[in-house]
Short mmCIF file of C-alpha atoms in Angstrom, two decimals:
data_model
loop_
_atom_site.label_atom_id
_atom_site.label_comp_id
_atom_site.label_asym_id
_atom_site.label_seq_id
_atom_site.Cartn_x
_atom_site.Cartn_y
_atom_site.Cartn_z
CA MET A 1 -21.38 25.42 -50.46
CA ARG A 2 -22.74 25.15 -46.97
CA PHE A 3 -20.61 23.44 -44.34
CA SER A 4 -23.30 20.78 -43.84
CA ASP A 5 -23.13 19.92 -47.57
CA ILE A 6 -19.35 19.57 -47.41
CA LEU A 7 -19.64 17.37 -44.31
CA LYS A 8 -22.24 15.13 -46.03
CA MET A 9 -20.03 14.75 -49.12
CA CYS A 10 -17.07 13.91 -46.85
CA LEU A 11 -18.95 11.14 -45.04
CA ASP A 12 -20.39 9.77 -48.30
CA SER A 13 -16.90 9.60 -49.81
CA LEU A 14 -15.51 7.73 -46.77
CA ARG A 15 -18.42 5.25 -46.89
CA ARG A 16 -17.98 4.56 -50.61
CA ARG A 17 -14.37 3.54 -50.00
CA LYS A 18 -14.92 1.53 -46.82
CA GLY A 19 -12.03 -0.90 -47.26
CA ARG A 20 -9.46 1.81 -47.90
CA THR A 21 -10.89 4.01 -45.14
CA ILE A 22 -10.80 1.19 -42.58
CA LEU A 23 -7.18 0.29 -43.40
CA THR A 24 -6.06 3.92 -43.21
CA VAL A 25 -7.94 4.46 -39.93
CA LEU A 26 -6.29 1.28 -38.61
CA GLY A 27 -2.87 2.81 -39.22
CA VAL A 28 -3.79 5.91 -37.20
CA PHE A 29 -5.37 3.67 -34.54
CA ILE A 30 -2.15 1.65 -34.08
CA GLY A 31 0.00 4.77 -33.99
CA CYS A 32 -2.29 6.50 -31.48
CA VAL A 33 -2.38 3.43 -29.19
CA SER A 34 1.44 3.16 -29.35
CA ILE A 35 1.95 6.77 -28.30
CA ILE A 36 -0.69 6.78 -25.54
CA ILE A 37 0.40 3.51 -23.93
CA MET A 38 4.11 4.34 -24.03
CA VAL A 39 3.63 7.86 -22.67
CA SER A 40 1.21 6.54 -20.02
CA ILE A 41 3.90 4.12 -18.81
CA GLY A 42 6.24 7.10 -18.37
CA ALA A 43 3.49 8.93 -16.45
CA GLY A 44 2.99 5.82 -14.31
CA MET A 45 6.70 5.84 -13.51
CA LYS A 46 6.42 9.45 -12.35
CA GLU A 47 3.40 8.59 -10.16
CA SER A 48 5.36 5.73 -8.56
CA GLN A 49 8.31 8.05 -7.94
CA ASP A 50 6.06 10.66 -6.28
CA GLN A 51 4.54 8.04 -4.01
CA MET A 52 7.97 6.65 -3.13
CA ILE A 53 9.18 10.12 -2.17
CA ALA A 54 5.99 10.80 -0.20
CA ASN A 55 6.58 7.59 1.77
CA MET A 56 10.15 8.69 2.47
CA GLY A 57 9.09 11.94 4.08
CA ASP A 58 7.43 15.33 3.82
CA VAL A 59 8.43 16.92 0.49
CA THR A 60 7.86 20.43 1.91
CA ILE A 61 10.59 20.07 4.57
CA ILE A 62 14.08 21.48 3.92
CA GLU A 63 16.97 20.24 6.05
CA VAL A 64 19.52 22.98 6.74
CA TYR A 65 23.15 22.29 7.74
CA SER A 66 26.15 24.48 8.50
CA ASN A 67 28.82 24.74 5.83
CA GLY A 68 31.49 25.44 8.42
CA ASP A 69 31.40 29.23 8.22
CA SER A 70 27.70 29.79 8.91
CA LYS A 71 26.32 28.98 12.36
CA LEU A 72 23.04 27.29 13.16
CA ASN A 73 21.90 29.35 16.14
CA ASP A 74 18.85 31.31 17.31
CA ALA A 75 19.66 34.13 14.88
CA ALA A 76 19.57 31.65 12.00
CA VAL A 77 16.23 30.29 13.22
CA GLU A 78 14.69 33.78 13.26
CA SER A 79 16.08 34.59 9.80
CA PHE A 80 14.52 31.41 8.38
CA ARG A 81 11.15 32.24 9.96
CA ALA A 82 11.21 35.61 8.15
CA ILE A 83 11.49 34.02 4.70
CA THR A 84 8.35 34.29 2.57
CA GLY A 85 6.70 30.91 2.12
CA VAL A 86 7.94 29.40 5.42
CA CYS A 87 5.24 28.11 7.78
CA ALA A 88 7.39 26.47 10.51
CA VAL A 89 11.01 26.14 11.67
CA MET A 90 12.32 23.30 13.82
CA PRO A 91 15.83 23.70 15.31
CA LYS A 92 17.46 20.48 16.55
CA ALA A 93 20.25 19.92 19.06
CA SER A 94 21.90 16.56 19.72
CA LEU A 95 23.72 15.41 22.87
CA ASP A 96 27.12 15.00 21.26
CA GLY A 97 29.87 14.37 23.81
CA TYR A 98 27.57 12.67 26.32
CA SER A 99 26.91 9.05 27.17
CA VAL A 100 23.16 8.40 27.38
CA GLU A 101 21.43 5.34 28.82
CA VAL A 102 17.77 4.76 29.63
CA SER A 103 16.12 2.51 32.24
CA ALA A 104 12.45 1.63 32.72
CA GLY A 105 10.22 -0.35 35.04
CA VAL A 106 10.44 -1.23 38.71
CA ASN A 107 14.06 -1.35 39.95
CA ASP A 108 15.23 -0.42 36.43
CA ARG A 109 14.33 -3.89 35.15
CA TYR A 110 14.50 -2.79 31.50
CA HIS A 111 17.65 -1.13 30.25
CA ALA A 112 18.89 0.45 27.03
CA SER A 113 22.62 1.07 26.93
CA TRP A 114 22.24 3.77 24.28
CA ALA A 115 19.57 6.31 23.32
CA ASN A 116 19.23 9.06 20.73
CA VAL A 117 18.08 12.21 22.55
CA MET A 118 17.23 15.21 20.39
CA GLY A 119 16.45 18.72 21.55
CA ILE A 120 13.64 20.33 19.55
CA ASP A 121 11.28 23.29 19.59
CA SER A 122 8.23 21.49 20.96
CA SER A 123 5.96 24.43 20.08
CA ALA A 124 6.57 23.73 16.36
CA LEU A 125 5.77 20.01 16.46
CA GLU A 126 2.19 20.34 15.23
CA ASP A 127 3.05 22.87 12.49
CA MET A 128 5.86 20.61 11.28
CA GLY A 129 3.40 17.74 10.89
CA TYR A 130 4.57 15.37 13.63
CA GLU A 131 1.85 12.74 14.05
CA ILE A 132 1.03 11.48 17.55
CA LEU A 133 0.07 7.78 17.71
CA GLU A 134 -0.66 7.74 21.45
CA GLY A 135 -0.81 10.44 24.10
CA ALA A 136 -0.44 14.14 23.30
CA TYR A 137 2.05 16.82 22.30
CA PRO A 138 4.45 17.63 25.17
CA GLN A 139 4.07 20.52 27.58
CA LYS A 140 6.87 22.13 29.63
CA GLY A 141 9.06 19.40 31.15
CA GLU A 142 7.56 16.59 29.03
CA VAL A 143 9.08 14.59 26.18
CA LEU A 144 7.99 12.61 23.13
CA VAL A 145 9.41 9.20 22.25
CA GLY A 146 9.67 7.49 18.87
CA GLN A 147 7.26 4.84 17.67
CA TYR A 148 9.69 1.98 18.41
CA PHE A 149 11.46 3.48 21.42
CA ALA A 150 10.43 0.62 23.76
CA TYR A 151 12.03 -2.02 21.51
CA ASN A 152 15.53 -0.79 22.41
CA PHE A 153 15.29 -2.18 25.95
CA MET A 154 16.62 -5.45 27.32
CA ASP A 155 14.97 -7.31 30.19
CA THR A 156 17.78 -7.60 32.75
CA ILE A 157 16.29 -10.63 34.57
CA MET A 158 15.49 -12.75 31.51
CA PRO A 159 18.04 -15.21 30.06
CA GLU A 160 20.05 -14.49 26.91
CA GLY A 161 17.93 -14.84 23.78
CA LYS A 162 14.68 -14.03 25.59
CA ASN A 163 15.68 -10.71 27.04
CA TYR A 164 14.59 -8.57 24.10
CA VAL A 165 11.64 -8.20 21.69
CA ASP A 166 12.51 -8.28 18.00
CA ARG A 167 10.02 -6.18 16.05
CA TRP A 168 11.33 -7.59 12.78
CA VAL A 169 9.48 -10.92 12.50
CA TRP A 170 10.21 -12.87 9.31
CA ASP A 171 7.19 -14.59 7.73
CA GLU A 172 8.29 -17.75 5.91
CA GLU A 173 4.98 -18.03 4.08
CA THR A 174 5.10 -14.57 2.47
CA GLN A 175 8.92 -14.39 2.47
CA SER A 176 8.74 -10.92 3.99
CA TYR A 177 8.68 -9.21 7.37
CA SER A 178 5.34 -9.60 9.13
CA GLU A 179 3.10 -6.55 9.54
CA ASN A 180 2.00 -7.88 12.95
CA THR A 181 4.66 -6.32 15.18
CA PRO A 182 4.84 -7.99 18.63
CA ASP A 183 4.24 -5.81 21.69
CA PRO A 184 7.31 -4.53 23.60
CA PHE A 185 7.97 -5.41 27.23
CA PHE A 186 6.30 -2.23 28.49
CA ASN A 187 4.27 0.81 27.50
CA PRO A 188 6.42 3.97 27.87
CA LEU A 189 3.32 6.07 28.58
CA THR A 190 2.46 4.11 31.73
CA THR A 191 5.88 2.84 32.86
CA PRO A 192 8.47 4.98 34.71
CA VAL A 193 11.41 5.80 32.42
CA THR A 194 14.69 7.27 33.70
CA LEU A 195 17.43 8.98 31.69
CA GLU A 196 21.06 8.42 32.79
CA MET A 197 23.78 10.75 31.48
CA SER A 198 27.48 11.36 31.85
CA SER A 199 30.09 13.37 29.97
CA TYR A 200 32.69 11.59 27.86
CA GLU A 201 35.25 14.05 29.23
CA ASP A 202 34.65 13.01 32.83
CA GLN A 203 34.25 9.20 32.85
CA ASN A 204 34.71 8.98 36.65
CA ALA A 205 31.84 11.31 37.50
CA ASP A 206 28.58 9.85 38.75
CA LYS A 207 25.84 9.52 36.20
CA TYR A 208 23.12 12.12 36.35
CA ARG A 209 19.64 10.56 36.54
CA GLN A 210 16.38 12.25 35.62
CA GLU A 211 12.95 10.74 35.23
CA LEU A 212 11.33 11.38 31.86
CA LYS A 213 7.74 12.53 31.73
CA ILE A 214 6.60 11.00 28.46
CA SER A 215 3.51 12.71 27.02
CA GLY A 216 3.15 10.82 23.77
CA ILE A 217 4.52 8.47 21.11
CA THR A 218 5.14 9.94 17.67
CA LYS A 219 4.81 8.10 14.37
CA GLU A 220 8.01 7.02 12.66
CA ASP A 221 8.91 9.47 9.88
CA TYR A 222 12.50 9.54 8.68
CA GLY A 223 11.72 12.71 6.75
CA LYS A 224 11.53 14.45 10.15
CA GLY A 225 14.50 12.65 11.68
CA TRP A 226 15.23 9.10 12.74
CA GLU A 227 14.61 10.02 16.37
CA THR A 228 10.92 9.60 15.45
CA SER A 229 11.64 5.89 15.23
CA GLU A 230 13.60 5.04 18.39
CA GLY A 231 14.66 8.30 20.01
CA VAL A 232 13.63 10.78 22.69
CA MET A 233 12.54 14.34 21.79
CA MET A 234 12.63 17.04 24.46
CA ASP A 235 12.25 20.78 24.25
CA ILE A 236 15.54 22.64 23.72
CA GLU A 237 15.05 24.67 26.91
CA ASP A 238 14.49 21.45 28.89
CA MET A 239 17.70 20.06 27.37
CA ARG A 240 19.53 23.22 28.38
CA GLU A 241 18.32 22.82 31.98
CA LEU A 242 19.36 19.15 31.91
CA LEU A 243 22.88 20.07 30.79
CA ASN A 244 23.06 22.88 33.37
CA LYS A 245 22.35 20.35 36.14
CA LEU A 246 24.77 17.82 34.71
CA ASN A 247 27.63 20.30 34.25
CA GLY A 248 26.86 22.53 37.25
CA THR A 249 26.56 25.62 35.03
CA GLN A 250 23.96 28.37 34.75
CA ASN A 251 23.48 28.77 30.98
CA THR A 252 24.86 26.04 28.74
CA LYS A 253 25.26 27.29 25.17
CA PHE A 254 25.26 25.17 22.06
CA ASP A 255 24.69 25.50 18.33
CA TYR A 256 22.06 23.41 16.63
CA SER A 257 23.11 20.31 14.75
CA GLU A 258 20.53 21.02 12.03
CA ILE A 259 17.41 23.07 11.40
CA TYR A 260 14.30 21.84 9.60
CA VAL A 261 12.37 24.45 7.61
CA LYS A 262 8.85 23.63 6.39
CA ALA A 263 7.50 25.47 3.35
CA GLU A 264 3.81 26.29 3.07
CA THR A 265 3.44 24.42 -0.25
CA ILE A 266 5.55 22.31 -2.59
CA ASP A 267 5.74 25.28 -4.96
CA ASP A 268 7.44 27.37 -2.23
CA VAL A 269 10.21 24.82 -1.59
CA VAL A 270 12.45 25.89 -4.47
CA SER A 271 12.40 29.62 -3.64
CA VAL A 272 12.79 29.04 0.13
CA GLU A 273 15.66 26.59 -0.37
CA GLU A 274 17.37 28.98 -2.79
CA GLU A 275 17.18 31.86 -0.28
CA ILE A 276 18.63 29.67 2.49
CA LYS A 277 21.50 28.62 0.21
CA ASN A 278 22.18 32.26 -0.68
CA ALA A 279 22.51 32.95 3.07
CA GLY A 280 25.46 30.53 3.17
CA TYR A 281 23.92 27.27 4.39
CA ASN A 282 23.86 23.78 2.96
CA THR A 283 20.42 22.30 2.34
CA TYR A 284 18.73 19.06 1.41
CA SER A 285 15.10 18.43 0.51
CA MET A 286 13.02 15.68 -1.03
CA GLN A 287 11.90 18.25 -3.60
CA SER A 288 15.44 18.26 -5.02
CA VAL A 289 15.29 14.49 -5.41
CA ARG A 290 11.75 14.76 -6.80
CA GLU A 291 12.83 17.22 -9.49
CA GLU A 292 15.73 15.01 -10.57
CA LEU A 293 13.50 11.94 -10.75
CA ALA A 294 10.83 13.94 -12.61
CA LYS A 295 13.47 15.02 -15.13
CA GLN A 296 14.44 11.40 -15.74
CA ALA A 297 10.76 10.43 -16.05
CA ARG A 298 10.22 13.17 -18.66
CA GLN A 299 13.18 11.92 -20.66
CA ILE A 300 11.80 8.38 -20.60
CA GLU A 301 8.34 9.69 -21.58
CA LEU A 302 9.85 11.52 -24.56
CA MET A 303 11.81 8.45 -25.61
CA LEU A 304 8.78 6.16 -25.35
CA GLY A 305 6.57 8.74 -27.05
CA GLY A 306 9.11 9.04 -29.86
CA LEU A 307 9.00 5.31 -30.45
CA GLY A 308 5.20 5.44 -30.60
CA ALA A 309 5.33 8.43 -32.95
CA ILE A 310 7.09 6.27 -35.55
CA SER A 311 3.90 4.24 -35.92
CA LEU A 312 1.88 7.44 -36.33
CA LEU A 313 4.34 8.68 -38.96
CA VAL A 314 3.71 5.52 -40.96
CA ALA A 315 -0.03 6.17 -40.57
CA ALA A 316 0.44 9.74 -41.86
CA ILE A 317 2.12 8.37 -44.98
CA GLY A 318 -0.84 6.01 -45.40
CA ILE A 319 -3.30 8.92 -45.18
CA THR A 320 -1.32 10.89 -47.75
CA ASN A 321 -1.29 7.91 -50.09
CA THR A 322 -5.03 7.30 -49.63
CA MET A 323 -5.98 10.92 -50.28
CA THR A 324 -3.66 11.19 -53.29
CA MET A 325 -5.29 8.13 -54.84
CA SER A 326 -8.70 9.59 -54.00
CA VAL A 327 -7.86 12.79 -55.88
CA SER A 328 -6.70 10.79 -58.90
CA GLU A 329 -9.85 8.68 -58.91
CA ARG A 330 -12.21 11.65 -58.46
CA THR A 331 -10.79 13.95 -61.13
CA LYS A 332 -14.12 14.00 -63.02
CA GLU A 333 -16.01 14.72 -59.76
CA ILE A 334 -13.70 17.66 -59.03
CA GLY A 335 -14.19 18.97 -62.56
CA ILE A 336 -17.98 18.85 -62.21
CA MET A 337 -17.78 20.68 -58.84
CA LYS A 338 -15.72 23.44 -60.44
CA ALA A 339 -18.05 23.63 -63.44
CA LEU A 340 -21.00 24.05 -61.07
CA GLY A 341 -19.25 27.03 -59.51
CA CYS A 342 -17.87 25.51 -56.31
CA TYR A 343 -15.26 27.68 -54.67
CA VAL A 344 -11.67 26.42 -54.60
CA LYS A 345 -11.66 26.79 -50.81
CA ASP A 346 -14.69 24.44 -50.57
CA ILE A 347 -12.96 21.75 -52.63
CA ARG A 348 -9.82 22.09 -50.50
CA LEU A 349 -11.92 21.95 -47.31
CA LEU A 350 -13.65 18.78 -48.52
CA PHE A 351 -10.41 16.86 -48.95
CA LEU A 352 -8.92 18.26 -45.75
CA MET A 353 -12.07 17.24 -43.90
CA GLU A 354 -11.82 13.68 -45.27
CA ALA A 355 -8.19 13.40 -44.17
CA GLY A 356 -8.92 14.99 -40.80
CA SER A 357 -11.87 12.65 -40.23
CA ILE A 358 -9.66 9.63 -40.84
CA GLY A 359 -7.15 10.95 -38.30
CA LEU A 360 -9.81 11.86 -35.72
CA ILE A 361 -11.67 8.53 -36.03
CA GLY A 362 -8.41 6.62 -35.62
CA GLY A 363 -7.50 8.81 -32.64
CA VAL A 364 -10.84 8.34 -30.86
CA LEU A 365 -10.81 4.55 -31.38
CA GLY A 366 -7.15 4.40 -30.34
CA LEU A 367 -7.88 6.39 -27.20
CA LEU A 368 -10.76 4.11 -26.18
CA PHE A 369 -8.68 1.00 -26.79
CA SER A 370 -5.74 2.55 -24.90
CA PHE A 371 -7.98 3.08 -21.86
CA LEU A 372 -8.88 -0.62 -21.88
CA VAL A 373 -5.23 -1.67 -22.26
CA SER A 374 -4.15 0.72 -19.48
CA ILE A 375 -6.82 -0.59 -17.10
CA GLY A 376 -5.81 -4.18 -17.94
CA ILE A 377 -2.12 -3.45 -17.26
CA ASN A 378 -2.94 -1.87 -13.91
CA LEU A 379 -5.30 -4.66 -12.89
CA TYR A 380 -2.61 -7.20 -13.74
CA SER A 381 -0.06 -5.30 -11.65
CA PHE A 382 -2.54 -5.32 -8.73
CA GLY A 383 -2.90 -9.11 -9.08
CA ALA A 384 -6.59 -8.80 -9.98
CA LEU A 385 -6.10 -10.73 -13.23
CA GLY A 386 -3.98 -13.41 -11.63
CA GLY A 387 -6.62 -15.02 -9.45
CA GLY A 388 -7.24 -12.14 -7.06
CA GLY A 389 -10.49 -11.26 -8.81
CA ILE A 390 -11.63 -7.96 -10.29
CA THR A 391 -13.46 -5.89 -7.68
CA GLY A 392 -15.11 -2.51 -8.02
CA GLU A 393 -12.43 -0.95 -5.82
CA ALA A 394 -9.62 -2.49 -7.89
CA LEU A 395 -11.25 -1.20 -11.09
CA LEU A 396 -11.55 2.34 -9.71
CA GLN A 397 -7.94 2.27 -8.53
CA ALA A 398 -6.78 1.02 -11.94
CA MET A 399 -8.60 3.91 -13.60
CA PHE A 400 -8.10 6.80 -11.18
CA GLY A 401 -5.41 5.63 -8.73
CA GLY A 402 -5.65 6.18 -4.98
CA GLU A 403 -3.65 6.62 -1.80
CA GLY A 404 -0.80 4.13 -1.66
CA VAL A 405 -1.64 2.80 -5.15
CA ALA A 406 1.12 2.89 -7.77
CA ARG A 407 -0.24 2.42 -11.29
CA ILE A 408 2.04 1.24 -14.09
CA SER A 409 0.01 3.06 -16.77
CA VAL A 410 -1.49 6.52 -16.17
CA ILE A 411 -3.50 8.25 -18.90
CA THR A 412 -3.74 11.89 -17.85
CA PRO A 413 -6.33 14.41 -19.15
CA GLY A 414 -3.48 16.22 -20.91
CA LEU A 415 -2.51 13.02 -22.71
CA VAL A 416 -6.14 12.48 -23.81
CA LEU A 417 -6.33 15.99 -25.27
CA PHE A 418 -2.91 15.65 -26.91
CA ALA A 419 -3.84 12.31 -28.52
CA LEU A 420 -7.05 13.68 -30.05
CA VAL A 421 -5.54 16.96 -31.27
CA PHE A 422 -2.41 15.26 -32.59
CA SER A 423 -4.41 12.60 -34.46
CA LEU A 424 -6.56 15.31 -36.07
CA PHE A 425 -3.44 17.32 -36.92
CA VAL A 426 -1.75 14.28 -38.51
CA GLY A 427 -4.83 13.70 -40.67
CA VAL A 428 -5.16 17.32 -41.80
CA PHE A 429 -1.41 17.70 -42.38
CA SER A 430 -1.25 14.49 -44.39
CA GLY A 431 -4.20 15.60 -46.52
CA TYR A 432 -2.86 19.07 -47.22
CA HIS A 433 -0.81 18.14 -50.30
CA PRO A 434 -3.56 15.99 -51.87
CA ALA A 435 -6.07 18.81 -51.20
CA ASN A 436 -3.85 21.33 -52.99
CA LYS A 437 -3.47 18.88 -55.84
CA ALA A 438 -7.27 18.61 -56.04
CA VAL A 439 -7.83 22.37 -56.39
CA LYS A 440 -5.27 22.59 -59.20
CA VAL A 441 -7.13 20.12 -61.38
CA SER A 442 -8.37 21.88 -64.52
CA ALA A 443 -12.16 21.75 -64.85
CA LEU A 444 -11.93 21.52 -68.68
CA GLU A 445 -9.40 18.66 -68.66
CA ALA A 446 -11.27 16.81 -65.89
CA MET A 447 -14.53 16.84 -67.86
#
C-alpha cells in the first residue's frame, strides 16, 4: 500500500469514530496543557531570577579576596590578567586606619563627617563597565564620585531638620519610595570639594587637606562596589601620593583590599573563577548564585512537569483503550486487508498512525491553548487585565518578554518542540500494543 492510501484510511477511521476520537484527543489536550503551563511557570521563575541577578550587578565580575596566606598585590593583579578569558582587572585599596571627612562649597558650608574613599585602577574603569552619568572618566589627578555622593553632606548654617536632603522620599499614595529623587544641596562637578584626612594613630596631628578634582559621577552599581553609590574613587597612584604627603614618606606600600576580575563572557566565569581559586584565593561571583538558583529552578520545573505528566499518562491509557477497542471492532476489516494481500507492516503502520495522529492533534491544540493561557497569565501579572488595558506593547512583552520585564509563564522554543514530540510519542507508544494485536488477527477467523 502507498503511504497516501494508509494516511487516507487513517483519517477516514478517525472521522467515522468522531465522538471517541474527540474524547481521546481531549485527554491528550489536557495532559499537554498541564505539562506546558507548569514547565513554563518554572521557566518564568528562572527568567525572574536572571533579571534579579542582573539588577544586582554584572554577572561576569568575580570578586577576589585574600584567604590569609595569599596576598592581593601587583603580582596577583598581573597573574589574573594572564588568565585566559579575562578582559579586565580592577584592584581596589581602601583607606583603613584613616579618618576621612569631606567639605564642599564656599567656606566649607557643606560637610560630611565620613566618606568612603577607594583607590582603583582608573585605566580599567571603562573595560569594567563603569557607567558615567555626568562628566567623564578621570585623568591623572582626577576622581570619580558615586551617584549619591552629594547626599552625604549637611548644610552647616541651616537649622536641625533642614540641614540635609533625604533622597528617600516616601509616597503615601503608592506606599513606596518615590522615584522623583530631590536634588542635593550642590553639584559636585561644579562645586569645590575638599578632602580632609588624619591617621587614627596620630589623633593630635593636623588634618591634611586636599582639593578633589571631580571629573564625573558614576552610576550606582553594587556589583562593582558600594563606593559607586556614595563614595570617592581615585587612582591608586594618586592615593599613594596622598598617603605619602600625609605620612611624610616617599613610597607608601599597601596590599589591595580586594580585586575585581571581569570575564569576557558568562561562559568564561566558571573557568576563570576556578583558576583563581586554585591559585589560593577566595572568590565570589553572581554566577555562583545564578547557578544555584538555576539548579533550584530546574528542580521546580521537573516537579511541576512531573505533575503535568500524570495527566498525559492518563491520556496515554485512554489512547490504548481506544485503539484496542478499534482493533476489536475492525476485526473483519483487518481480515479483508490481509486477504487482499496487504503487508503486515502496512496494517501495523495504519494503527500506529491513528494513535500517533490522536497524540499529535491533542499536542498541537494543547500547545495553542497553552500559548493563550500563558499570555493571559503574563498580562494579568502586568496589570493589563485588571483595568490597565491591553496595549500592543504589553501583548508583545507578555509573549516575548523584554528588558526589565519578568514574565510568570515563559514558553521556550525547546518546550514547544518537546510538547509536540512528546505528544506524538505518547500516541505512537500507546498504540503499539493494539497495532501488534491487529497484525496477529487471523485472516481466516476474521472473515
